[in-house]
Amino acid sequence: MSHTDKTTVAIAGGGPAGIMLGLLLARAGVDVTVLEKHRDFLRDFRGDTVHPSTLQVLDELGLAEELEKRPHRKVTSLTVGRSGDPIVQADLASLPGRFPYVAMMPQWDFLDMLTDHARAYPGFRLLMNAEAVGIAEEDSAVRGIRYRERTEGEDGGGREHELRAVLSIAADGRDSGLRDAAGMVPTELGAPMDVLWLRVPRGSADPSGLNGSLGEGAMAVAIDRGEYWQIAFLIPKGGFEAVRAEPIASFQETLLGLLPFLGDNVREIDDWSKVAFLNVTQDRLERWYRPGLLAIGDAAHAMTPVGGVGINLAIQDAVATANLLSRPLLEAQSDPDRFAKTLNPELLARVQRRRRMPTVGTQAVQQLLQRQVISRALAADAELPLLLRAIGGTGPWSAVIARVMMYGLRPEHVRSAAVATPAHGGAGPPA
Ligand SMILES: Cc1cc2nc3c(=O)[nH]c(=O)nc-3n(C[C@H](O)[C@H](O)[C@H](O)COP(=O)(O)OP(=O)(O)OC[C@H]3O[C@@H](n4cnc5c(N)ncnc54)[C@H](O)[C@@H]3O)c2cc1C
């Protein structure tokens, strides 16, 4: 049996884009319902880099102190090396602003922190185990989201519901089903690599922070997660079967060659079942909206892991969307005929106009690094890429690239009003 429910904004996807937008809209007094298909945020295949631009947004929301209380590590240096010799050593501590570092926070902790805060606003509702399965459509406009309740471990079945909304948001990530249901098809930009994702215990004498390493025909990035290294091992696109055909011992040797500090701990990877395969894509929608529907975050533009910028772009999209739309949504909320009307699509176009340049620019930087550094490392090109030599020096380019990657091309600031008051006594709207 199904039933119909109503909200002002229905958001598919409880990732960084969806949760941050839900928080900001609820804070502005807009009723919002976020649908997340999983029962919690505890998934391993998520990045954990919270960049200075996002830290700034958290500070504007009064959450900087809250972040300090939660488990995270501050990374102020970024090293990319070859055969143990550093090529790039970026010192983030010299960046301008109050947060000259990357906070490494498991994404589940980051999302828990945002939802804990968002739940204190009366207009915020988060439905877990709720999978968006399609759009509700009338007169060529999207009028809401159809979703079904998932029960543990099942993929089909479950009760189906309709959530009517003035505006629906596709924030359901790079494989967005809502975007597909709305007939919006992204343009593939391509990526030369896929990623193998694995954990190796961290020894007490190990370095810290983010450590990238270029080899001949291989490349890896080790992310310091305290007790263990989260390792992204890059392979040529589509090359997993060939890598897996090798004995696990030779994979261990390659890893050790790239990241010598792993030492004997590398033997923990004694079976391919401990190595997960992640397909890397990069794409972008030509048009991020349809009447009644807006795509943000990876649903509008899938980012590759290069530079660890995807979460931060998703957050910036959410901030820009709330800045531009919270007032018209608040007005629409008081209209008794709101569910038969369509929010002016020109407002949605403004969000795309605002966020298109930083998206295209960041994807272009990712493409450049992929072509110049990753493809060449994976092709066993012994010559050090010109780009790395340029970044590796102390010249102005290293500072420019570090700044673009850390702050983004158009950092957003929270401008949407804080109308609603959180129910708890914690961080609330600024006075
Ligand atoms: C291997 C790899 C490593 C990466 N590492 C980093 C990194 O270190 N730092 C970084 O900034 N970025 C990283 N990225 C990119 C980053 O993960 C994304 O850009 C970012 O998470 C996008 O946020 P989002 O909210 O748009 O989408 P997502 O984070 O993908 O969130 C989408 C959410 O929607 C939910 N969902 C999906 N379908 C439905 C549905 N039908 N109904 C309801 N809910 C649904 C999902 O469960 C998920 O919670 C990495 C990407 C890859 C592939």
XYZ file of C-alpha atoms and ligand atoms in Angstrom:
484
model
C 0.000 0.000 0.000
C 1.365 3.452 -0.773
C 0.549 6.893 0.520
C 1.276 10.461 -0.489
C 3.103 12.893 1.711
C 4.037 16.558 1.229
C 7.066 18.723 1.821
C 8.368 21.971 0.347
C 11.675 20.507 -0.864
C 12.284 16.789 -1.435
C 15.941 15.802 -1.681
C 17.064 12.406 -2.994
C 20.425 11.481 -1.464
C 21.920 11.999 1.979
C 25.502 12.671 0.887
C 27.377 15.929 1.494
C 25.266 17.830 -1.088
C 21.860 16.594 0.107
C 22.475 16.837 3.851
C 24.078 20.279 3.669
C 21.251 21.614 1.499
C 18.677 20.089 3.865
C 20.375 21.739 6.837
C 20.592 25.170 5.190
C 16.996 25.161 3.965
C 15.623 24.002 7.322
C 17.702 26.711 8.987
C 16.047 29.220 6.649
C 12.599 27.974 7.713
C 11.883 25.791 4.646
C 10.313 22.349 5.186
C 12.632 19.793 3.701
C 12.711 16.003 3.504
C 15.924 14.148 2.656
C 15.588 10.571 1.369
C 18.637 8.351 1.892
C 18.552 4.809 0.613
C 20.979 3.366 3.147
C 20.176 2.858 6.811
C 23.286 4.766 7.991
C 26.246 6.695 6.598
C 28.717 3.933 7.400
C 30.113 3.178 3.996
C 33.761 2.844 3.263
C 33.798 4.179 -0.273
C 33.599 7.810 0.625
C 36.273 10.446 0.680
C 37.224 12.071 3.948
C 38.808 15.369 3.018
C 37.151 18.466 4.450
C 38.848 21.396 2.755
C 39.314 24.962 4.062
C 36.321 26.160 1.959
C 34.038 23.695 3.763
C 35.599 24.480 7.149
C 34.769 28.119 6.466
C 31.130 27.203 5.730
C 30.968 25.153 8.953
C 32.314 28.144 10.845
C 29.644 30.380 9.310
C 27.064 27.892 10.594
C 28.563 27.963 14.093
C 29.836 24.388 13.737
C 33.607 24.920 13.841
C 33.761 24.081 17.567
C 31.553 21.050 17.081
C 33.956 19.749 14.449
C 36.826 20.171 16.894
C 35.045 17.802 19.309
C 34.610 15.067 16.702
C 37.361 12.687 15.577
C 39.454 14.193 12.816
C 43.063 14.831 11.877
C 44.481 18.063 10.549
C 46.672 17.724 7.512
C 48.963 20.639 6.813
C 51.316 18.954 4.394
C 50.847 17.139 1.171
C 53.650 15.023 -0.228
C 53.952 13.422 -3.636
C 57.110 11.419 -4.116
C 58.864 8.908 -6.304
C 60.919 6.012 -4.939
C 60.783 7.636 -1.522
C 62.074 11.033 -2.816
C 59.661 13.945 -2.480
C 58.730 15.771 -5.691
C 55.939 17.950 -4.333
C 55.761 19.062 -0.737
C 52.939 21.508 -0.332
C 52.781 23.408 2.930
C 49.121 24.192 3.494
C 49.883 26.059 6.692
C 50.862 29.083 4.586
C 47.395 29.286 3.000
C 45.415 32.397 3.871
C 42.360 32.184 6.138
C 41.482 30.732 9.541
C 41.643 27.118 8.415
C 44.927 26.512 6.624
C 44.612 22.724 6.638
C 42.540 19.818 5.389
C 40.498 18.146 8.133
C 40.523 14.399 7.531
C 37.226 13.236 8.956
C 35.558 9.965 8.016
C 32.569 10.980 5.943
C 30.131 9.140 8.214
C 31.288 11.318 11.147
C 31.015 14.441 8.998
C 27.471 13.568 7.884
C 26.458 12.561 11.430
C 27.624 15.957 12.648
C 25.588 17.786 9.993
C 22.456 15.718 10.573
C 22.686 16.084 14.359
C 22.642 19.828 13.838
C 20.000 19.799 11.079
C 17.596 17.666 13.144
C 17.350 20.482 15.663
C 15.518 22.615 13.094
C 11.797 21.870 13.028
C 11.578 21.829 9.216
C 14.235 19.124 8.740
C 13.225 15.525 8.149
C 15.583 12.717 7.161
C 14.181 9.366 6.054
C 16.774 6.578 6.063
C 16.171 3.341 4.129
C 14.171 5.460 1.673
C 15.172 4.895 -1.934
C 14.073 7.322 -4.613
C 12.723 5.246 -7.492
C 11.274 7.895 -9.792
C 9.704 11.292 -10.199
C 6.084 12.343 -9.851
C 5.302 14.335 -12.999
C 2.405 16.529 -14.105
C 2.136 18.980 -17.015
C 5.805 18.281 -17.889
C 6.917 19.501 -14.457
C 8.388 17.424 -11.649
C 5.988 17.519 -8.681
C 7.864 15.289 -6.287
C 9.736 12.035 -5.780
C 8.482 8.475 -5.644
C 10.384 6.391 -3.118
C 10.180 3.053 -1.431
C 11.043 1.888 2.046
C 13.867 -0.599 1.943
C 14.125 -3.356 4.457
C 17.533 -4.613 5.522
C 19.456 -6.473 2.843
C 16.774 -6.417 0.173
C 16.873 -4.756 -3.178
C 13.347 -5.120 -4.486
C 9.923 -4.853 -2.875
C 9.179 -2.492 -0.005
C 6.272 -0.071 0.287
C 6.200 2.692 -2.280
C 5.283 6.277 -1.441
C 4.967 9.589 -3.195
C 6.468 12.721 -1.722
C 4.903 15.815 -3.316
C 7.183 18.841 -3.312
C 7.450 22.375 -4.655
C 11.032 21.525 -5.663
C 12.799 18.179 -5.951
C 16.568 17.854 -5.749
C 18.697 15.107 -7.285
C 21.624 14.816 -4.855
C 21.870 11.054 -5.239
C 25.435 10.973 -6.497
C 27.165 10.103 -9.713
C 24.844 7.197 -10.590
C 21.799 9.371 -9.914
C 18.629 7.422 -10.639
C 16.510 10.532 -10.200
C 18.451 12.344 -12.904
C 17.916 9.325 -15.203
C 14.211 9.207 -14.363
C 13.957 12.874 -15.340
C 15.636 12.139 -18.691
C 18.754 14.190 -17.928
C 21.840 12.587 -19.470
C 25.355 13.695 -18.444
C 28.208 14.052 -20.922
C 31.075 11.667 -20.161
C 34.429 13.413 -19.840
C 36.414 10.252 -19.215
C 39.114 9.289 -16.713
C 42.272 7.272 -17.405
C 42.159 5.319 -14.156
C 40.167 3.235 -11.729
C 40.949 2.863 -8.038
C 41.658 -0.110 -5.798
C 40.686 0.748 -2.219
C 42.295 -1.057 0.699
C 43.391 -0.651 4.313
C 46.788 -1.316 5.838
C 47.475 -0.885 9.589
C 49.514 2.217 10.476
C 52.739 1.789 12.443
C 53.715 4.218 15.215
C 56.774 5.457 13.268
C 54.851 5.980 10.017
C 54.569 9.454 8.497
C 51.230 11.236 8.746
C 48.933 13.186 6.442
C 48.407 12.568 2.772
C 51.142 10.726 0.942
C 51.067 10.244 -2.812
C 53.631 8.142 -4.606
C 54.442 7.790 -8.301
C 56.035 4.595 -9.524
C 56.851 3.233 -12.922
C 53.529 1.873 -14.074
C 51.850 2.445 -10.696
C 50.631 5.171 -8.398
C 49.092 5.243 -4.928
C 47.809 7.704 -2.363
C 47.857 6.820 1.342
C 45.309 8.639 3.496
C 46.100 8.776 7.193
C 43.025 7.552 9.086
C 44.775 7.227 12.453
C 44.804 3.484 13.162
C 45.225 2.563 9.529
C 46.156 3.841 6.087
C 43.326 4.070 3.624
C 45.070 3.419 0.348
C 43.901 4.369 -3.110
C 45.936 2.357 -5.602
C 45.475 3.645 -9.124
C 45.240 1.275 -12.062
C 44.686 1.980 -15.772
C 40.977 2.222 -16.619
C 39.461 -1.218 -17.041
C 42.673 -2.951 -15.891
C 41.431 -4.655 -12.723
C 41.183 -8.165 -14.192
C 44.808 -7.994 -15.361
C 45.990 -6.801 -11.927
C 43.967 -9.499 -10.157
C 45.445 -12.201 -12.359
C 48.799 -11.571 -10.632
C 49.587 -13.327 -7.343
C 48.720 -11.157 -4.333
C 52.416 -11.273 -3.292
C 53.474 -9.254 -6.332
C 50.746 -6.709 -5.570
C 52.196 -6.435 -2.039
C 55.660 -5.806 -3.518
C 54.349 -3.070 -5.823
C 52.602 -1.407 -2.875
C 55.729 -1.598 -0.772
C 57.811 -0.120 -3.591
C 55.449 2.853 -3.723
C 54.923 3.285 0.016
C 57.991 1.804 1.760
C 56.818 2.926 5.212
C 54.059 0.274 5.108
C 56.751 -2.294 5.937
C 55.552 -5.718 7.042
C 52.028 -4.409 7.528
C 51.557 -4.745 3.793
C 51.296 -8.537 4.361
C 47.850 -7.886 5.825
C 46.689 -7.648 2.223
C 46.929 -11.399 1.727
C 43.806 -11.897 -0.354
C 42.073 -10.051 -3.186
C 38.889 -10.010 -1.078
C 40.591 -7.261 0.973
C 40.858 -5.065 -2.122
C 37.762 -3.238 -3.341
C 37.393 -1.973 -6.895
C 36.072 1.559 -7.458
C 35.108 2.706 -10.910
C 36.228 6.298 -11.528
C 34.174 8.576 -13.774
C 33.994 12.223 -14.633
C 30.926 13.698 -16.275
C 28.701 16.772 -16.340
C 25.138 17.676 -17.177
C 24.674 20.333 -19.852
C 21.559 21.510 -18.003
C 21.281 20.902 -14.287
C 17.530 21.447 -14.041
C 14.064 20.798 -15.398
C 10.910 22.540 -14.224
C 10.511 21.346 -10.621
C 13.872 19.521 -10.400
C 17.486 20.561 -9.802
C 20.577 18.331 -9.773
C 23.541 19.260 -7.544
C 26.801 17.641 -6.418
C 27.961 14.525 -8.221
C 24.489 14.069 -9.737
C 25.186 17.214 -11.785
C 28.943 16.685 -12.210
C 30.767 13.524 -11.118
C 34.254 14.335 -9.879
C 37.238 11.993 -9.932
C 39.190 11.567 -6.666
C 42.005 13.852 -7.925
C 42.639 16.599 -5.384
C 39.894 15.233 -3.101
C 37.608 18.082 -4.129
C 34.279 16.311 -4.788
C 32.835 16.679 -1.287
C 33.737 20.325 -1.195
C 32.187 21.092 -4.570
C 29.048 19.271 -3.448
C 28.946 21.454 -0.310
C 29.514 24.622 -2.351
C 26.615 23.678 -4.661
C 24.383 23.244 -1.607
C 25.392 26.626 -0.167
C 24.784 28.408 -3.495
C 21.400 26.668 -3.904
C 20.278 27.733 -0.424
C 21.557 31.282 -0.973
C 19.610 31.652 -4.212
C 16.472 29.649 -3.472
C 15.627 29.793 0.229
C 13.695 33.051 -0.009
C 11.514 32.079 -3.025
C 10.937 28.666 -1.432
C 9.862 30.285 1.809
C 7.411 32.435 -0.144
C 6.116 29.404 -2.059
C 5.673 27.550 1.235
C 2.948 29.974 2.303
C 0.974 29.577 -0.972
C -1.971 27.172 -0.532
C -1.775 26.160 -4.241
C 1.945 25.475 -4.119
C 1.787 21.813 -5.147
C 0.042 22.675 -8.418
C 2.543 25.384 -9.330
C 6.109 25.259 -10.583
C 8.898 27.261 -9.043
C 10.227 29.628 -11.703
C 12.858 27.568 -13.629
C 14.867 30.775 -14.118
C 15.716 30.519 -10.406
C 17.136 27.031 -10.979
C 19.090 28.308 -13.980
C 20.711 30.850 -11.676
C 22.106 28.060 -9.495
C 23.676 26.436 -12.538
C 25.061 29.773 -13.757
C 26.638 30.385 -10.365
C 28.230 26.937 -10.049
C 29.094 26.099 -13.660
C 32.401 27.980 -13.881
C 33.937 26.434 -10.718
C 32.738 22.996 -11.833
C 34.128 23.235 -15.367
C 37.352 24.808 -14.085
C 37.931 22.163 -11.405
C 37.177 19.334 -13.809
C 39.676 20.887 -16.255
C 42.366 20.932 -13.527
C 41.552 17.286 -12.742
C 41.844 16.398 -16.448
C 45.191 18.180 -16.661
C 46.582 16.306 -13.648
C 45.146 13.038 -14.967
C 46.799 13.527 -18.375
C 50.084 14.974 -17.204
C 50.720 12.998 -14.051
C 48.488 9.941 -13.607
C 48.420 8.645 -17.197
C 52.172 9.051 -17.454
C 52.860 7.337 -14.144
C 50.576 4.455 -15.111
C 52.292 4.211 -18.505
C 55.675 3.883 -16.746
C 56.945 7.140 -18.247
C 60.227 7.713 -16.424
C 60.389 11.409 -17.250
C 59.084 13.645 -14.510
C 56.072 15.542 -15.855
C 56.731 19.222 -16.483
C 53.609 20.052 -14.502
C 54.957 18.286 -11.400
C 58.282 20.014 -11.756
C 56.451 23.336 -11.884
C 54.260 22.534 -8.876
C 57.159 20.961 -7.024
C 59.168 24.145 -6.879
C 58.553 26.993 -4.533
C 57.370 29.244 -7.370
C 54.006 30.944 -7.589
C 52.381 27.990 -9.404
C 52.539 25.705 -6.391
C 50.775 28.341 -4.277
C 48.133 28.981 -6.983
C 47.310 25.294 -7.466
C 47.221 24.629 -3.713
C 44.850 27.571 -3.304
C 42.526 26.480 -6.132
C 42.356 22.928 -4.792
C 41.822 23.994 -1.177
C 39.374 26.886 -1.618
C 37.839 26.159 -4.993
C 37.436 28.608 -7.829
C 34.436 30.407 -6.378
C 34.165 29.792 -2.648
C 30.591 30.182 -1.412
C 29.575 31.787 1.858
C 26.372 31.186 3.775
C 24.065 34.074 2.899
C 20.704 32.391 3.375
C 18.956 33.808 6.424
C 18.734 31.825 9.659
C 15.001 32.087 10.267
C 14.343 28.905 12.215
C 15.814 28.357 15.663
C 17.325 24.992 16.512
C 15.531 23.109 19.274
C 18.759 22.411 21.187
C 20.919 24.903 22.986
C 23.967 24.210 20.819
C 25.298 25.961 17.774
C 22.447 27.908 16.310
C 21.900 30.771 13.979
C 24.155 33.711 14.542
C 22.631 36.442 16.673
C 37.404 6.389 -5.137
C 36.935 7.773 -4.847
C 37.527 8.471 -3.809
C 37.131 9.792 -3.544
N 37.762 10.469 -2.547
C 37.392 11.735 -2.293
C 38.008 12.481 -1.243
O 38.895 12.003 -0.536
N 37.565 13.753 -1.024
C 36.582 14.315 -1.774
O 36.237 15.489 -1.533
N 35.962 13.636 -2.741
C 36.333 12.369 -3.017
N 35.713 11.681 -4.014
C 34.567 12.310 -4.693
C 33.381 12.424 -3.706
O 33.129 11.155 -3.116
C 32.104 12.927 -4.370
O 32.397 13.971 -5.275
C 31.116 13.469 -3.307
O 30.844 12.463 -2.345
C 29.824 13.936 -3.951
O 28.846 14.216 -2.958
P 27.294 14.065 -3.291
O 26.563 14.405 -2.046
O 26.992 14.805 -4.535
O 27.097 12.541 -3.668
P 27.404 11.190 -2.791
O 28.469 11.428 -1.795
O 27.602 10.141 -3.812
O 26.053 10.985 -2.021
C 24.894 10.503 -2.662
C 24.005 9.865 -1.626
O 22.785 9.483 -2.248
C 22.426 8.194 -1.821
N 21.597 7.623 -2.874
C 21.977 7.134 -4.064
N 20.910 6.746 -4.776
C 19.827 7.017 -4.018
C 18.439 6.846 -4.206
N 17.934 6.323 -5.335
N 17.594 7.217 -3.228
C 18.068 7.767 -2.072
N 19.385 7.935 -1.837
C 20.251 7.571 -2.805
C 23.734 7.483 -1.595
O 23.587 6.397 -0.699
C 24.596 8.596 -1.007
O 24.483 8.667 0.382
C 36.093 10.388 -4.315
C 35.480 9.662 -5.333
C 35.905 8.388 -5.620
C 35.258 7.634 -6.749
